[in-house]
XYZ file of C-alpha atoms in Angstrom:
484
model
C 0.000 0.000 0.000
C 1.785 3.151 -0.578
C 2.821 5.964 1.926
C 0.996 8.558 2.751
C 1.966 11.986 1.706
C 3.405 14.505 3.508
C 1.557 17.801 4.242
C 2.265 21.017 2.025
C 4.145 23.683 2.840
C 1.335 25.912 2.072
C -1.334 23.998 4.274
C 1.296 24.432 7.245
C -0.020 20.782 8.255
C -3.265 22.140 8.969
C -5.881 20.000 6.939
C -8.610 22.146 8.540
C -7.770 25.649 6.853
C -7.864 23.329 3.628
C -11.182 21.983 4.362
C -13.057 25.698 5.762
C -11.308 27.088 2.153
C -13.162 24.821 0.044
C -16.342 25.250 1.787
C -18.823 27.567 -0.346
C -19.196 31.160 0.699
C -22.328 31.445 2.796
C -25.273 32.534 1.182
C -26.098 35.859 2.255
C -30.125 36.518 3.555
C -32.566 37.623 0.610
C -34.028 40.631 0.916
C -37.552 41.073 1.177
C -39.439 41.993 -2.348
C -40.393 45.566 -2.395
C -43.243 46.667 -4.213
C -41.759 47.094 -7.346
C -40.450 44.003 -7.622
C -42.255 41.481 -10.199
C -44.232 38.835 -7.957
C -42.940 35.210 -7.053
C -43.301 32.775 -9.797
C -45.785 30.105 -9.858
C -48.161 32.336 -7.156
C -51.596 33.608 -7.692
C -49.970 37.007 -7.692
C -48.268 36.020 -11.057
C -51.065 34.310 -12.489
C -53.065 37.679 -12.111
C -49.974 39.727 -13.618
C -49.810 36.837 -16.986
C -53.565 37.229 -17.317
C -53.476 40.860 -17.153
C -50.896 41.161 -19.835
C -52.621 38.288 -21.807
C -55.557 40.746 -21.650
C -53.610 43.332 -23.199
C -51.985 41.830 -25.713
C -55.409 40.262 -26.749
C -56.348 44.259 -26.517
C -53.751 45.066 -28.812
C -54.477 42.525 -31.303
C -57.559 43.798 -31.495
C -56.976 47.676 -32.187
C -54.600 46.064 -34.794
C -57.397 44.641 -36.564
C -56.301 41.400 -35.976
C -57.914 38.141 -34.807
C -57.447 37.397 -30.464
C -55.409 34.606 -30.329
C -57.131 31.640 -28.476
C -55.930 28.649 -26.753
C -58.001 25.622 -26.059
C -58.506 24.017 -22.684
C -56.749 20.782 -21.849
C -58.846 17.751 -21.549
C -59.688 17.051 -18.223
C -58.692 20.349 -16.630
C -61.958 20.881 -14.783
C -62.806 24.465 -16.195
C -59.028 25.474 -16.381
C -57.558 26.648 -19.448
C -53.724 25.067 -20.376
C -50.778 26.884 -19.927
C -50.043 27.911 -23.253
C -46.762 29.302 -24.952
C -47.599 32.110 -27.754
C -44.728 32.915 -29.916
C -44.136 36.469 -30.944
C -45.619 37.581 -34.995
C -42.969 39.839 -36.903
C -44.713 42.955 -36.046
C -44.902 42.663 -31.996
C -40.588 41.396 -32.981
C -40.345 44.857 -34.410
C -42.374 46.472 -31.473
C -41.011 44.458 -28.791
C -37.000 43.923 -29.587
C -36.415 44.368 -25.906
C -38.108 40.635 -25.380
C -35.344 38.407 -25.913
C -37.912 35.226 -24.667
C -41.472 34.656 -25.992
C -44.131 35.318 -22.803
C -45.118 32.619 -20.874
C -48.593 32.792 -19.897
C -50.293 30.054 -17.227
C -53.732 30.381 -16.767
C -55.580 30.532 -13.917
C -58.364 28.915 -12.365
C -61.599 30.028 -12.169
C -62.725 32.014 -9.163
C -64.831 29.741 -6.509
C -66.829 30.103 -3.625
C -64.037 27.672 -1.984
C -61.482 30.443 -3.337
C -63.304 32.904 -1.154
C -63.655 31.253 2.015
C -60.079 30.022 1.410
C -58.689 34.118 0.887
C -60.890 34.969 4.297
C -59.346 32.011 5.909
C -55.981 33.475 5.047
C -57.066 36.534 6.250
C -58.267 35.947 9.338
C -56.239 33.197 10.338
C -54.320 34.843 13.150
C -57.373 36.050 14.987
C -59.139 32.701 14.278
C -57.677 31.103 17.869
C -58.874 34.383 19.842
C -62.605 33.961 18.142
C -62.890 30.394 19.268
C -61.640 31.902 22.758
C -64.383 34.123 23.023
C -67.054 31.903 21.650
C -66.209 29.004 24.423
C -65.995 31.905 26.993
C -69.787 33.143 25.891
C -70.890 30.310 25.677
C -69.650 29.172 29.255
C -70.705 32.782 30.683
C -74.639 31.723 29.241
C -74.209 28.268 30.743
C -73.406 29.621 33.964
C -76.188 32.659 34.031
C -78.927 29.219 32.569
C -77.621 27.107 35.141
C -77.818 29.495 37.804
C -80.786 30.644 37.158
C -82.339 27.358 37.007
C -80.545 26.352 40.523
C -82.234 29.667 42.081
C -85.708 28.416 40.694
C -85.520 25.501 42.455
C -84.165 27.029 45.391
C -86.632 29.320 45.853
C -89.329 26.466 44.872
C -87.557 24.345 47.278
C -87.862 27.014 50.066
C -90.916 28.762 49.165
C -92.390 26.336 46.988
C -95.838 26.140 49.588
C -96.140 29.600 49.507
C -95.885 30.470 45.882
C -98.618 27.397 45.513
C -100.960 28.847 47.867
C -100.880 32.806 46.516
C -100.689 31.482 42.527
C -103.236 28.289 43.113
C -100.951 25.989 42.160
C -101.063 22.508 43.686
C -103.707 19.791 44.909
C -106.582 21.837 46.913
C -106.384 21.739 50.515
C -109.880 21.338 51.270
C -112.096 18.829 50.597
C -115.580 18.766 47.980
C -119.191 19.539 49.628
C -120.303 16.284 49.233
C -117.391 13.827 49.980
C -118.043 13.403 53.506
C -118.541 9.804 54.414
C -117.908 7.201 58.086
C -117.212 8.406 61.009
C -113.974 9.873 63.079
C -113.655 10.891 66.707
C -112.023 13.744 68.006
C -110.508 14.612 71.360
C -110.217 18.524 71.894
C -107.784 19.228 75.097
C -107.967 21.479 77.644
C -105.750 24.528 76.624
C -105.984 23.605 72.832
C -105.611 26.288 70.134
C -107.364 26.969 66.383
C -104.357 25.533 65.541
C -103.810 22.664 67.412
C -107.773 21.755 66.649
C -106.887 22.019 62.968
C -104.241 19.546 63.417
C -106.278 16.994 65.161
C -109.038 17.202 62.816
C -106.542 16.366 59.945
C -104.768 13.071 62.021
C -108.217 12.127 62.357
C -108.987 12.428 58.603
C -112.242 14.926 59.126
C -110.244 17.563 56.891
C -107.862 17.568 54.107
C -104.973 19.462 55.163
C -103.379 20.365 58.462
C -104.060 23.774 58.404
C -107.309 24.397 55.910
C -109.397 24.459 59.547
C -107.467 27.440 61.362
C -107.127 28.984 57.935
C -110.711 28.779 57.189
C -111.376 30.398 60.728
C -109.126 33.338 60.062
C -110.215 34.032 56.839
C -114.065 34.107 57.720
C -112.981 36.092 61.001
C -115.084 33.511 62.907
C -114.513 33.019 66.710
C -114.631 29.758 68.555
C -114.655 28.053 71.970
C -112.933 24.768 72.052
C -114.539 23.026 74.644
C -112.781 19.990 76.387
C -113.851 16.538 75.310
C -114.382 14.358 72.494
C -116.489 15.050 68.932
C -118.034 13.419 66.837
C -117.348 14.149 62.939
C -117.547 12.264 59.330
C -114.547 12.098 57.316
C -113.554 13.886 54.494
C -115.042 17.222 55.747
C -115.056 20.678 53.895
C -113.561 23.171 56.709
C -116.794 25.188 56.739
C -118.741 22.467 57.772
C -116.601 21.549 60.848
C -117.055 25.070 61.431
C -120.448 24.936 61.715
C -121.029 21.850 63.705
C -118.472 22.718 66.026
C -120.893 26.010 66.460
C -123.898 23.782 66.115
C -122.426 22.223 69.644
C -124.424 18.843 68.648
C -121.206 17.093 67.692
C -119.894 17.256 70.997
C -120.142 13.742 73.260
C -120.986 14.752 76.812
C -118.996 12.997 79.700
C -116.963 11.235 77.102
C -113.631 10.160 76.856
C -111.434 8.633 73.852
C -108.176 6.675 74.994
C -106.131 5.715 71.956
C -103.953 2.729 71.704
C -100.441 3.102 73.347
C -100.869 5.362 76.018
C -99.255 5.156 79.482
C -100.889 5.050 82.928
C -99.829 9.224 82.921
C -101.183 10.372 79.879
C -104.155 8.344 80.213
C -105.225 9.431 83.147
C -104.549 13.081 81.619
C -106.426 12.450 78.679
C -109.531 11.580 81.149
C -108.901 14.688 83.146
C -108.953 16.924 80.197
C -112.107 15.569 78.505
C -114.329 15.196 81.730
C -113.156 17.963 83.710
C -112.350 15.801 86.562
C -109.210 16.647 88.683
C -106.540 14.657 87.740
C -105.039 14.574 91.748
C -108.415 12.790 91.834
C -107.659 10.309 89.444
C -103.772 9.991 90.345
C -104.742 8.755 93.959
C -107.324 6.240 92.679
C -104.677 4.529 90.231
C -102.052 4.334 93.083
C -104.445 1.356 94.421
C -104.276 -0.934 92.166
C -105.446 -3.885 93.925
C -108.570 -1.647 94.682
C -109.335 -2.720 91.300
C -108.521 -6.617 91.623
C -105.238 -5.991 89.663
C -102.548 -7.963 91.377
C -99.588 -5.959 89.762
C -97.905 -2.787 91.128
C -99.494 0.076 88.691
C -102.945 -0.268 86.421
C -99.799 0.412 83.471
C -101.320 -1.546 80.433
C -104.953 -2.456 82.345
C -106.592 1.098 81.267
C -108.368 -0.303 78.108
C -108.523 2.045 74.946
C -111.621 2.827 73.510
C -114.123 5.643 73.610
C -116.036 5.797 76.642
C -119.202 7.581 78.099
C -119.934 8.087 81.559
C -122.642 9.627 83.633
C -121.975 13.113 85.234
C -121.883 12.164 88.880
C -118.938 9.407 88.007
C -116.418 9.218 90.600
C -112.600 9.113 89.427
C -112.517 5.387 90.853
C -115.728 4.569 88.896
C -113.945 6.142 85.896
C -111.008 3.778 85.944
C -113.169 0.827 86.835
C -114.945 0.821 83.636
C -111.535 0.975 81.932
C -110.389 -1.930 84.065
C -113.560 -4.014 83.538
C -113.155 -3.250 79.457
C -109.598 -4.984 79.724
C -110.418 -7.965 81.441
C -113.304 -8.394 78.935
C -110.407 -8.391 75.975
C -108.490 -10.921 78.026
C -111.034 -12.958 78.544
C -112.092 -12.841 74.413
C -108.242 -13.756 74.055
C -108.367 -16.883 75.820
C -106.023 -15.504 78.179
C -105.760 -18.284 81.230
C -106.418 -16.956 84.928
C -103.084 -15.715 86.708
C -101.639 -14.867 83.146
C -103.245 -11.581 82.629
C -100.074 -9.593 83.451
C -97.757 -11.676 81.157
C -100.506 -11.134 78.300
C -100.620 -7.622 78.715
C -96.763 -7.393 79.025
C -96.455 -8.740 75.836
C -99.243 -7.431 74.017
C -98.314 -3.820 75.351
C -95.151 -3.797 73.642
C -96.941 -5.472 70.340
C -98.782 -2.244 70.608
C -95.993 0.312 70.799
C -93.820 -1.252 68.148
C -95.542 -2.960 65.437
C -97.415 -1.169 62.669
C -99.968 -3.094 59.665
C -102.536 -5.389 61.407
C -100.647 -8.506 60.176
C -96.936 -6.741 62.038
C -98.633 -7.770 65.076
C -98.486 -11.348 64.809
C -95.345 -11.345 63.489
C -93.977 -8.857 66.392
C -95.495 -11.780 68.727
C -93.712 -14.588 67.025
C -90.263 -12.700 67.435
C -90.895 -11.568 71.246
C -91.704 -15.785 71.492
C -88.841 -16.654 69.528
C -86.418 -14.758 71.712
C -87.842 -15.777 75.179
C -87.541 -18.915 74.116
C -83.582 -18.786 73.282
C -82.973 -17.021 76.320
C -82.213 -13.790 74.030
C -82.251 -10.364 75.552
C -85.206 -8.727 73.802
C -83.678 -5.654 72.939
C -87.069 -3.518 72.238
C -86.604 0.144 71.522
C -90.040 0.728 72.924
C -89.364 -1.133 76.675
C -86.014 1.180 76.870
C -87.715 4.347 76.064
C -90.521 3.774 78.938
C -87.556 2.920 81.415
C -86.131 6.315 80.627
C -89.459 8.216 80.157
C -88.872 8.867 76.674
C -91.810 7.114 74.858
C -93.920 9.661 74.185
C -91.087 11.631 72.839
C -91.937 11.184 69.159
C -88.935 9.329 67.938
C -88.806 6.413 66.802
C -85.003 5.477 68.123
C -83.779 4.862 71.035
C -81.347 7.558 72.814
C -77.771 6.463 73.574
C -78.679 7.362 77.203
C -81.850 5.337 77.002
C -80.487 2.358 75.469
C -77.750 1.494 78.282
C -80.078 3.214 81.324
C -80.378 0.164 83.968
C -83.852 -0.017 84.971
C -86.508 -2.774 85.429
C -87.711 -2.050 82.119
C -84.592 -2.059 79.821
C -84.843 -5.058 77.989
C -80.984 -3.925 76.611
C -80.017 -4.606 80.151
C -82.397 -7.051 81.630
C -83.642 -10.648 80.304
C -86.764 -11.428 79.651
C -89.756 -8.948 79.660
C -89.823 -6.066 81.301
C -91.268 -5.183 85.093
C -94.758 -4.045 84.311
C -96.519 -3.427 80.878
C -95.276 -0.102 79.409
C -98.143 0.844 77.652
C -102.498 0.211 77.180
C -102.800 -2.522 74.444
C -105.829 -2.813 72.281
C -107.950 -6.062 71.696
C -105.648 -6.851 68.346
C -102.497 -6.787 70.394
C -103.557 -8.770 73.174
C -104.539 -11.130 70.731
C -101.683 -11.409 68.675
C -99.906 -11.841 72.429
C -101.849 -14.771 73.094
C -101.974 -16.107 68.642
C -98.277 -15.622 67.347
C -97.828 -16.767 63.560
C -95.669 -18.990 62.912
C -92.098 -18.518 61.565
C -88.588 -18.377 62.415
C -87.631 -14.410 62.833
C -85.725 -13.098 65.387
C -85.390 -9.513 64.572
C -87.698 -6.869 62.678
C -87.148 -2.933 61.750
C -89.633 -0.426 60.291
C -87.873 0.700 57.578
C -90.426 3.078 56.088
C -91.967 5.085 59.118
C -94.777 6.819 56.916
C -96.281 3.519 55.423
C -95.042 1.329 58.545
C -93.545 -1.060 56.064
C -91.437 -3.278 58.529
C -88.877 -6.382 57.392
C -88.528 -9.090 59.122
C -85.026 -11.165 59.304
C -83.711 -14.790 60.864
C -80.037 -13.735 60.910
C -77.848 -10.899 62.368
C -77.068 -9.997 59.248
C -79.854 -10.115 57.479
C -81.021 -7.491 60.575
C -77.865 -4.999 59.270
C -79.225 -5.026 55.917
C -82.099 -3.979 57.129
C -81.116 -1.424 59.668
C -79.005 0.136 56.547
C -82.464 0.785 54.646
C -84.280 2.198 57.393
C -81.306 4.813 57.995
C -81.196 5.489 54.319
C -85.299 6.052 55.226
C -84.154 8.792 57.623
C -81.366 9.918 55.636
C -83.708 11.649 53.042
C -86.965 11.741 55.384
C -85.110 13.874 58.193
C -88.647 15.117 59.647
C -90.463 12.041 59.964
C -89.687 10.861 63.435
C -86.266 8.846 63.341
């Protein structure tokens, strides 16, 4: 292979100078075209320019007297005309020496609709990102001023919803028909007792419609009223005027009569009798501290004053009273079957029935679990039996307090086994029943998970219970006001 050769003298050994020397000069920047500069070849610009001077040749021709030179359009061009080459005649030689090249002339297309929204494309392209900007920043400010006035609408319907109904009309009517009235419903008017708290009592009674139509009606026609203690007797589905008028009539009104509802304790019994007979209720307090005066062999008359709607003549004594409401239970017990020596058992049982189950056909089942649990030696673990121990059951809610639940008293059934001391409440002839008839089956737990239609499930296992216990507190999740 031969030898390499030795640097020049020239290149002083440096191969680098040799190589930078043969690069090419750098090209220097182009200036931009000024205005008198011819356009850039091949652009629209020159297309315009060619067809202009096309035109004026063709012009020129013309005031010549001679024929415009034409130049057919390619096949398949779409409307475009070719590019043509027109070589110079010996006159426009003569005229135009200076033209050392024949003109070259490309034709352009034909101006579109596409063409124009392409130019205003071009032309506005720079804005275009500022436009779409503003457009999604409208449209979010109209979004915003929809959405929030559609969210204050249902605020305000959500807040003032009953109001707006009643001043526009708006809504079911709140009274009943002339004409709907049918049955029968009792009513217990309270010593004390306002327009208002009438007007709610007539409505949990079904006589009227709506809670408040009856004090509303009153106001309205400016009418005044005595509310009288004791019980009345109305039909259901009443207009508000006509409870007005019977109540003025006075005929509706049950002398020396008493109702007693289902569920009530010794106490408010005994001040339910007070209120609707005008009797003193010291009177009737010191007669029910003797029970035995009464043949009851238990330490209170708790679950032996019978419910039901009573009359009695004027000169009745407070003892006499509470007689007749012993004699009715007894008369229940004995319908039940219940054996002699059992009655306070029975009504043990059957009072908490009463307080805790809800559809006719709960009450058996409410038996069979109470049954189911004695007989397993389970604690019972009623809300109802814990809320009496603590004095709490008339409270109006449905659960148990944290205080209630772990008080230790005789009547706890979270603390003690078995029943409790005493009944805790007056049952009525379907619960004493079901105390002495439970149904058959095998559950050992129950929960009302639905407190406005009493639906109620009842479970075998623990967890079944949970499940359960989950629905009802969704239940009170989204019906806060409903007693839970």
């Amino acid at each position: 292979m031969p030898d390499r050769p030795e640097p020049s003298p020239e290149s002083g050994g440096d191969s680098l100078n040799d190589l930078f020397r043969s690069l090419p000069d750098p090209k220097q920047p182009e200036k931009p075209a000024s205005a008198n500069e011819g356009p850039t070849p091949g652009s629209r610009r020159a297309a315009r320019a060619a067809a202009a001077r096309e035109a004026k040749d063709q012009a020129a021709r013309v005031a010549q007297g001679l024929p415009p030179e034409t130049a057919p359009a390619a096949a398949g061009d779409g409307g475009l005309r070719a590019t043509e080459t027109r070589a110079t005649s010996a006159a426009e030689t003569a005229d135009t020496a200076t033209q050392a090249a024949p003109v070259v002339v490309t034709a352009e297309p034909r101006a579109t609709l596409d063409d124009l929204f392409a130019q205003e494309e071009e032309t506005t392209k720079p804005a275009k990102p500022q436009r779409r900007a503003g457009c999604l920043i409208a449209l979010i400010i109209v979004l915003a001023l929809v959405g929030g006035a559609v969210a204050g609408g249902v605020w305000v319907m959500n807040t003032y919803g009953d109001k707006i109904n009643e001043v526009m009309g708006w809504g079911p009517p709140k009274d009943y028909e002339p004409g709907e009235a049918t049955g029968e419903a009792l009513v217990t008017i309270s010593e004390g007792d306002s327009g208002a708290d009438v007007s709610v009592a007539l409505y949990r009674a079904g006589v009227t419609k709506t809670e408040d139509v009856f004090y509303d009606t009153l106001v309205d026609q400016g009418t005044s009223l005595t509310f009288f203690p004791g019980v009345y007797k109305f039909q259901q589905k009443m207009t508000a005027e006509a409870v007005i008028e019977a109540m003025q009539s006075g005929e509706n009104k049950m002398e020396n009569s008493a109702l007693i509802r289902e569920g009530l304790t010794v106490e408010a019994t005994l001040q339910t009798i007070a209120e609707s007979l005008a009797v003193p209720l010291d009177q009737l307090q010191a007669a029910a501290a003797d029970p035995a005066s009464f043949g009851v062999n238990a330490p209170s008359l708790e679950g032996w004053l019978f419910p039901a709607l009573y009359e009695f003549a004027p000169e009745s004594s407070a003892h006499d009273i509470l007689a007749k409401l012993v004699e009715r239970t007894r008369e229940s017990l004995a319908a039940a079957g219940v054996p002699a020596g059992d009655e306070q058992r029975v009504l043990t049982i059957a009072s908490i029935i009463e307080r805790e189950a809800r559809a006719q056909d709960d009450f058996y089942k409410v038996s069979r679990v109470i049954q189911n649990r004695l007989d397993q030696d389970m604690m019972l673990q009623m809300d109802s039996t814990a809320q009496y121990g603590y004095g709490e059951l008339h409270k109006g809610s449905a659960s148990t307090s944290e205080e209630a639940q772990h008080d230790d008293n005789p009547w706890n059934t979270y603390v003690v086994q078995g029943l409790p001391a005493t009944p805790i409440a007056n049952p009525g002839d379907l619960a004493i029943d079901a105390a002495m008839h439970p149904v058959a089956g095998p559950w050992l737990y129950f929960v009302t998970v639905n407190l406005d239609t009493g639906e109620t499930v009842f479970t075998q296992t623990y967890e079944e219970h949970q499940a359960a216990i989950d629905k009802w507190r969704q239940w009170c999740t989204e019906n806060p006001d409903s007693g839970c």
